[in-house]
């Protein structure tokens, strides 16, 4: 690729990222069905054809926005490796809750499967869950292979996280710090239960998590 092609590719990536950023803001406040491609183009300040060029369709645009949101959520979970274990857990769970509050539409789409029964969004949701499980395993035990007992228990905890977060977003209570504390405590209990069944996955000290 020559310099001219590289600059063109960089401009294309930048423009695509700009359109996704606009879409994340739009879908945060307005439902999928309520937004037309004309609406999106008007808010983005571009011709409708440009959106079709990059994303093929409104659905393709929506899926790209969900993918972008997923990448941010997973990156938050992976960005705490330099912290001590207890701080890492609190930072990760609190960051997860902050993300859910500030990106409610994207979060709800990820967790509940998107618009209706959307197989593509469900596939994205399943992939992000796997990535979060891998991040948790690496943080807890320095490994990415999960024994069956550990995987089942962590999937259960993650399902509880999603359910509690959705309820918290709807009710706006209790305070985020309280929800974070509940989830961290539940994770500590889960890790200790895992250790009882799978000694190769030791839990942190009971007094600390």
mmCIF file of C-alpha atoms in Angstrom:
data_model
loop_
_atom_site.group_PDB
_atom_site.id
_atom_site.type_symbol
_atom_site.label_atom_id
_atom_site.label_comp_id
_atom_site.label_asym_id
_atom_site.label_seq_id
_atom_site.Cartn_x
_atom_site.Cartn_y
_atom_site.Cartn_z
ATOM 1 C CA UNK A 1 0.000 0.000 0.000
ATOM 2 C CA UNK A 2 1.483 3.358 -1.037
ATOM 3 C CA UNK A 3 1.310 6.581 1.016
ATOM 4 C CA UNK A 4 -1.719 7.889 -0.853
ATOM 5 C CA UNK A 5 -3.645 4.660 -0.316
ATOM 6 C CA UNK A 6 -2.651 4.584 3.345
ATOM 7 C CA UNK A 7 -3.876 8.149 3.892
ATOM 8 C CA UNK A 8 -7.125 7.285 2.141
ATOM 9 C CA UNK A 9 -7.554 4.222 4.338
ATOM 10 C CA UNK A 10 -6.897 6.257 7.475
ATOM 11 C CA UNK A 11 -9.440 8.879 6.405
ATOM 12 C CA UNK A 12 -11.990 6.155 5.741
ATOM 13 C CA UNK A 13 -11.447 4.636 9.180
ATOM 14 C CA UNK A 14 -11.735 8.044 10.786
ATOM 15 C CA UNK A 15 -14.959 8.854 8.939
ATOM 16 C CA UNK A 16 -16.421 5.464 9.817
ATOM 17 C CA UNK A 17 -15.528 6.012 13.484
ATOM 18 C CA UNK A 18 -17.188 9.445 13.386
ATOM 19 C CA UNK A 19 -20.396 7.952 11.999
ATOM 20 C CA UNK A 20 -20.401 5.255 14.678
ATOM 21 C CA UNK A 21 -19.924 7.896 17.387
ATOM 22 C CA UNK A 22 -22.917 9.805 16.034
ATOM 23 C CA UNK A 23 -24.970 6.617 15.937
ATOM 24 C CA UNK A 24 -24.133 5.711 19.528
ATOM 25 C CA UNK A 25 -25.482 9.066 20.675
ATOM 26 C CA UNK A 26 -28.607 8.777 18.528
ATOM 27 C CA UNK A 27 -29.501 5.238 19.575
ATOM 28 C CA UNK A 28 -28.855 6.147 23.208
ATOM 29 C CA UNK A 29 -31.852 8.500 23.142
ATOM 30 C CA UNK A 30 -34.057 7.089 20.373
ATOM 31 C CA UNK A 31 -35.295 3.591 19.602
ATOM 32 C CA UNK A 32 -34.066 1.702 16.553
ATOM 33 C CA UNK A 33 -37.464 1.754 14.840
ATOM 34 C CA UNK A 34 -37.951 5.486 15.441
ATOM 35 C CA UNK A 35 -34.801 6.446 13.511
ATOM 36 C CA UNK A 36 -34.782 6.443 9.721
ATOM 37 C CA UNK A 37 -31.680 6.596 7.570
ATOM 38 C CA UNK A 38 -32.710 10.137 6.628
ATOM 39 C CA UNK A 39 -32.773 11.057 10.331
ATOM 40 C CA UNK A 40 -29.359 9.530 10.877
ATOM 41 C CA UNK A 41 -27.849 11.283 7.854
ATOM 42 C CA UNK A 42 -29.295 14.622 8.943
ATOM 43 C CA UNK A 43 -27.859 14.314 12.456
ATOM 44 C CA UNK A 44 -24.508 13.171 11.077
ATOM 45 C CA UNK A 45 -24.444 16.035 8.570
ATOM 46 C CA UNK A 46 -23.692 13.703 5.649
ATOM 47 C CA UNK A 47 -25.454 12.334 2.612
ATOM 48 C CA UNK A 48 -27.443 9.169 3.249
ATOM 49 C CA UNK A 49 -25.426 7.406 0.576
ATOM 50 C CA UNK A 50 -22.266 7.745 2.679
ATOM 51 C CA UNK A 51 -23.823 5.711 5.464
ATOM 52 C CA UNK A 52 -24.852 3.039 2.962
ATOM 53 C CA UNK A 53 -21.306 3.086 1.578
ATOM 54 C CA UNK A 54 -19.755 2.254 4.936
ATOM 55 C CA UNK A 55 -22.471 0.073 6.482
ATOM 56 C CA UNK A 56 -24.697 -1.185 3.598
ATOM 57 C CA UNK A 57 -27.935 -0.732 5.566
ATOM 58 C CA UNK A 58 -29.483 0.644 8.723
ATOM 59 C CA UNK A 59 -29.140 -2.792 10.276
ATOM 60 C CA UNK A 60 -25.465 -2.926 9.325
ATOM 61 C CA UNK A 61 -24.988 0.485 10.909
ATOM 62 C CA UNK A 62 -26.744 -0.653 14.082
ATOM 63 C CA UNK A 63 -24.622 -3.797 14.317
ATOM 64 C CA UNK A 64 -21.432 -1.769 13.839
ATOM 65 C CA UNK A 65 -22.496 0.457 16.740
ATOM 66 C CA UNK A 66 -23.128 -2.575 18.948
ATOM 67 C CA UNK A 67 -19.739 -4.043 17.993
ATOM 68 C CA UNK A 68 -18.067 -0.768 18.911
ATOM 69 C CA UNK A 69 -19.852 -0.684 22.270
ATOM 70 C CA UNK A 70 -18.822 -4.281 22.958
ATOM 71 C CA UNK A 71 -15.186 -3.490 22.227
ATOM 72 C CA UNK A 72 -15.242 -0.653 24.759
ATOM 73 C CA UNK A 73 -16.908 -2.800 27.423
ATOM 74 C CA UNK A 74 -14.382 -5.618 27.032
ATOM 75 C CA UNK A 75 -11.459 -3.192 27.001
ATOM 76 C CA UNK A 76 -12.607 -1.841 30.345
ATOM 77 C CA UNK A 77 -12.439 -5.352 31.794
ATOM 78 C CA UNK A 78 -8.962 -5.936 30.386
ATOM 79 C CA UNK A 79 -7.421 -2.616 31.382
ATOM 80 C CA UNK A 80 -6.930 -3.340 35.089
ATOM 81 C CA UNK A 81 -4.159 -5.972 34.947
ATOM 82 C CA UNK A 82 -1.612 -3.625 36.534
ATOM 83 C CA UNK A 83 -3.699 -3.105 39.694
ATOM 84 C CA UNK A 84 -3.585 -5.282 42.853
ATOM 85 C CA UNK A 85 -6.280 -8.030 42.740
ATOM 86 C CA UNK A 86 -8.820 -6.397 45.063
ATOM 87 C CA UNK A 87 -8.510 -2.977 43.448
ATOM 88 C CA UNK A 88 -8.748 -4.667 40.057
ATOM 89 C CA UNK A 89 -12.083 -6.285 40.913
ATOM 90 C CA UNK A 90 -13.610 -3.104 42.323
ATOM 91 C CA UNK A 91 -12.323 -1.024 39.420
ATOM 92 C CA UNK A 92 -13.648 -3.486 36.837
ATOM 93 C CA UNK A 93 -17.119 -3.857 38.356
ATOM 94 C CA UNK A 94 -17.467 -0.122 38.963
ATOM 95 C CA UNK A 95 -16.323 0.588 35.397
ATOM 96 C CA UNK A 96 -18.875 -1.907 34.097
ATOM 97 C CA UNK A 97 -21.678 -0.133 35.978
ATOM 98 C CA UNK A 98 -20.499 3.297 34.821
ATOM 99 C CA UNK A 99 -20.437 2.061 31.240
ATOM 100 C CA UNK A 100 -23.964 0.634 31.543
ATOM 101 C CA UNK A 101 -25.307 3.921 32.930
ATOM 102 C CA UNK A 102 -23.678 6.139 30.304
ATOM 103 C CA UNK A 103 -24.466 3.827 27.359
ATOM 104 C CA UNK A 104 -27.822 2.410 28.373
ATOM 105 C CA UNK A 105 -29.201 1.749 24.893
ATOM 106 C CA UNK A 106 -26.094 -0.116 23.763
ATOM 107 C CA UNK A 107 -25.871 -2.015 27.050
ATOM 108 C CA UNK A 108 -29.494 -3.101 26.928
ATOM 109 C CA UNK A 109 -29.058 -4.209 23.322
ATOM 110 C CA UNK A 110 -25.967 -6.251 24.204
ATOM 111 C CA UNK A 111 -27.569 -7.942 27.209
ATOM 112 C CA UNK A 112 -31.095 -8.511 25.894
ATOM 113 C CA UNK A 113 -30.271 -9.392 22.301
ATOM 114 C CA UNK A 114 -31.070 -6.216 20.389
ATOM 115 C CA UNK A 115 -34.194 -5.420 18.407
ATOM 116 C CA UNK A 116 -36.568 -8.327 18.869
ATOM 117 C CA UNK A 117 -34.820 -11.670 18.430
ATOM 118 C CA UNK A 118 -31.741 -10.567 16.528
ATOM 119 C CA UNK A 119 -29.425 -13.518 15.915
ATOM 120 C CA UNK A 120 -26.506 -11.270 14.996
ATOM 121 C CA UNK A 121 -26.767 -9.212 18.184
ATOM 122 C CA UNK A 122 -27.164 -12.388 20.235
ATOM 123 C CA UNK A 123 -23.969 -13.710 18.643
ATOM 124 C CA UNK A 124 -22.221 -10.461 19.636
ATOM 125 C CA UNK A 125 -23.604 -10.820 23.164
ATOM 126 C CA UNK A 126 -22.345 -14.393 23.438
ATOM 127 C CA UNK A 127 -18.933 -13.347 22.178
ATOM 128 C CA UNK A 128 -18.605 -10.531 24.702
ATOM 129 C CA UNK A 129 -19.583 -12.888 27.506
ATOM 130 C CA UNK A 130 -16.818 -15.271 26.441
ATOM 131 C CA UNK A 131 -14.335 -12.403 26.354
ATOM 132 C CA UNK A 132 -15.405 -11.246 29.810
ATOM 133 C CA UNK A 133 -15.094 -14.788 31.170
ATOM 134 C CA UNK A 134 -11.580 -15.039 29.726
ATOM 135 C CA UNK A 135 -10.636 -11.692 31.277
ATOM 136 C CA UNK A 136 -11.994 -12.831 34.643
ATOM 137 C CA UNK A 137 -10.114 -16.124 34.509
ATOM 138 C CA UNK A 138 -6.872 -14.368 33.662
ATOM 139 C CA UNK A 139 -7.366 -11.859 36.467
ATOM 140 C CA UNK A 140 -8.337 -14.457 39.092
ATOM 141 C CA UNK A 141 -5.996 -17.330 38.266
ATOM 142 C CA UNK A 142 -3.594 -16.193 35.547
ATOM 143 C CA UNK A 143 -5.080 -18.689 33.101
ATOM 144 C CA UNK A 144 -7.587 -18.632 30.276
ATOM 145 C CA UNK A 145 -8.727 -22.263 30.311
ATOM 146 C CA UNK A 146 -11.726 -22.603 32.602
ATOM 147 C CA UNK A 147 -12.573 -25.940 34.244
ATOM 148 C CA UNK A 148 -16.302 -26.759 33.828
ATOM 149 C CA UNK A 149 -17.186 -25.953 37.451
ATOM 150 C CA UNK A 150 -15.427 -22.595 37.305
ATOM 151 C CA UNK A 151 -17.040 -21.690 34.006
ATOM 152 C CA UNK A 152 -20.551 -22.586 35.186
ATOM 153 C CA UNK A 153 -20.178 -20.619 38.396
ATOM 154 C CA UNK A 154 -18.773 -17.535 36.657
ATOM 155 C CA UNK A 155 -21.499 -17.649 34.004
ATOM 156 C CA UNK A 156 -24.025 -17.651 36.849
ATOM 157 C CA UNK A 157 -22.350 -14.645 38.476
ATOM 158 C CA UNK A 158 -22.209 -12.793 35.155
ATOM 159 C CA UNK A 159 -25.924 -13.465 34.587
ATOM 160 C CA UNK A 160 -26.594 -11.986 38.032
ATOM 161 C CA UNK A 161 -24.496 -8.942 37.105
ATOM 162 C CA UNK A 162 -26.559 -8.381 33.983
ATOM 163 C CA UNK A 163 -29.876 -8.821 35.785
ATOM 164 C CA UNK A 164 -28.929 -6.542 38.672
ATOM 165 C CA UNK A 165 -27.522 -3.914 36.307
ATOM 166 C CA UNK A 166 -30.679 -3.846 34.189
ATOM 167 C CA UNK A 167 -32.832 -3.478 37.302
ATOM 168 C CA UNK A 168 -30.539 -0.741 38.652
ATOM 169 C CA UNK A 169 -30.738 1.169 35.366
ATOM 170 C CA UNK A 170 -34.539 1.022 35.483
ATOM 171 C CA UNK A 171 -34.903 2.043 39.120
ATOM 172 C CA UNK A 172 -31.810 4.265 39.498
ATOM 173 C CA UNK A 173 -31.291 2.894 42.990
ATOM 174 C CA UNK A 174 -29.516 1.926 45.187
ATOM 175 C CA UNK A 175 -26.401 4.069 44.640
ATOM 176 C CA UNK A 176 -23.823 2.716 42.202
ATOM 177 C CA UNK A 177 -21.341 2.167 45.031
ATOM 178 C CA UNK A 178 -23.801 -0.124 46.823
ATOM 179 C CA UNK A 179 -24.527 -2.141 43.692
ATOM 180 C CA UNK A 180 -20.792 -2.450 43.077
ATOM 181 C CA UNK A 181 -20.250 -3.690 46.631
ATOM 182 C CA UNK A 182 -23.001 -6.298 46.293
ATOM 183 C CA UNK A 183 -21.555 -7.616 43.042
ATOM 184 C CA UNK A 184 -17.991 -7.714 44.369
ATOM 185 C CA UNK A 185 -19.135 -9.584 47.475
ATOM 186 C CA UNK A 186 -21.090 -12.038 45.323
ATOM 187 C CA UNK A 187 -18.012 -12.606 43.163
ATOM 188 C CA UNK A 188 -15.932 -13.357 46.259
ATOM 189 C CA UNK A 189 -18.502 -15.926 47.382
ATOM 190 C CA UNK A 190 -18.535 -17.414 43.877
ATOM 191 C CA UNK A 191 -14.739 -17.727 43.777
ATOM 192 C CA UNK A 192 -14.679 -19.451 47.168
ATOM 193 C CA UNK A 193 -17.380 -21.871 46.044
ATOM 194 C CA UNK A 194 -15.356 -22.619 42.916
ATOM 195 C CA UNK A 195 -12.313 -23.413 45.057
ATOM 196 C CA UNK A 196 -14.328 -25.930 47.083
ATOM 197 C CA UNK A 197 -15.097 -27.885 43.917
ATOM 198 C CA UNK A 198 -11.957 -27.093 41.915
ATOM 199 C CA UNK A 199 -8.820 -26.684 44.092
ATOM 200 C CA UNK A 200 -6.759 -25.698 41.038
ATOM 201 C CA UNK A 201 -8.701 -22.411 41.072
ATOM 202 C CA UNK A 202 -7.920 -20.945 44.515
ATOM 203 C CA UNK A 203 -9.940 -18.013 45.785
ATOM 204 C CA UNK A 204 -8.471 -14.797 47.196
ATOM 205 C CA UNK A 205 -8.339 -14.316 50.948
ATOM 206 C CA UNK A 206 -11.814 -14.213 52.454
ATOM 207 C CA UNK A 207 -11.021 -11.056 54.391
ATOM 208 C CA UNK A 208 -10.159 -9.129 51.248
ATOM 209 C CA UNK A 209 -12.855 -9.975 48.701
#
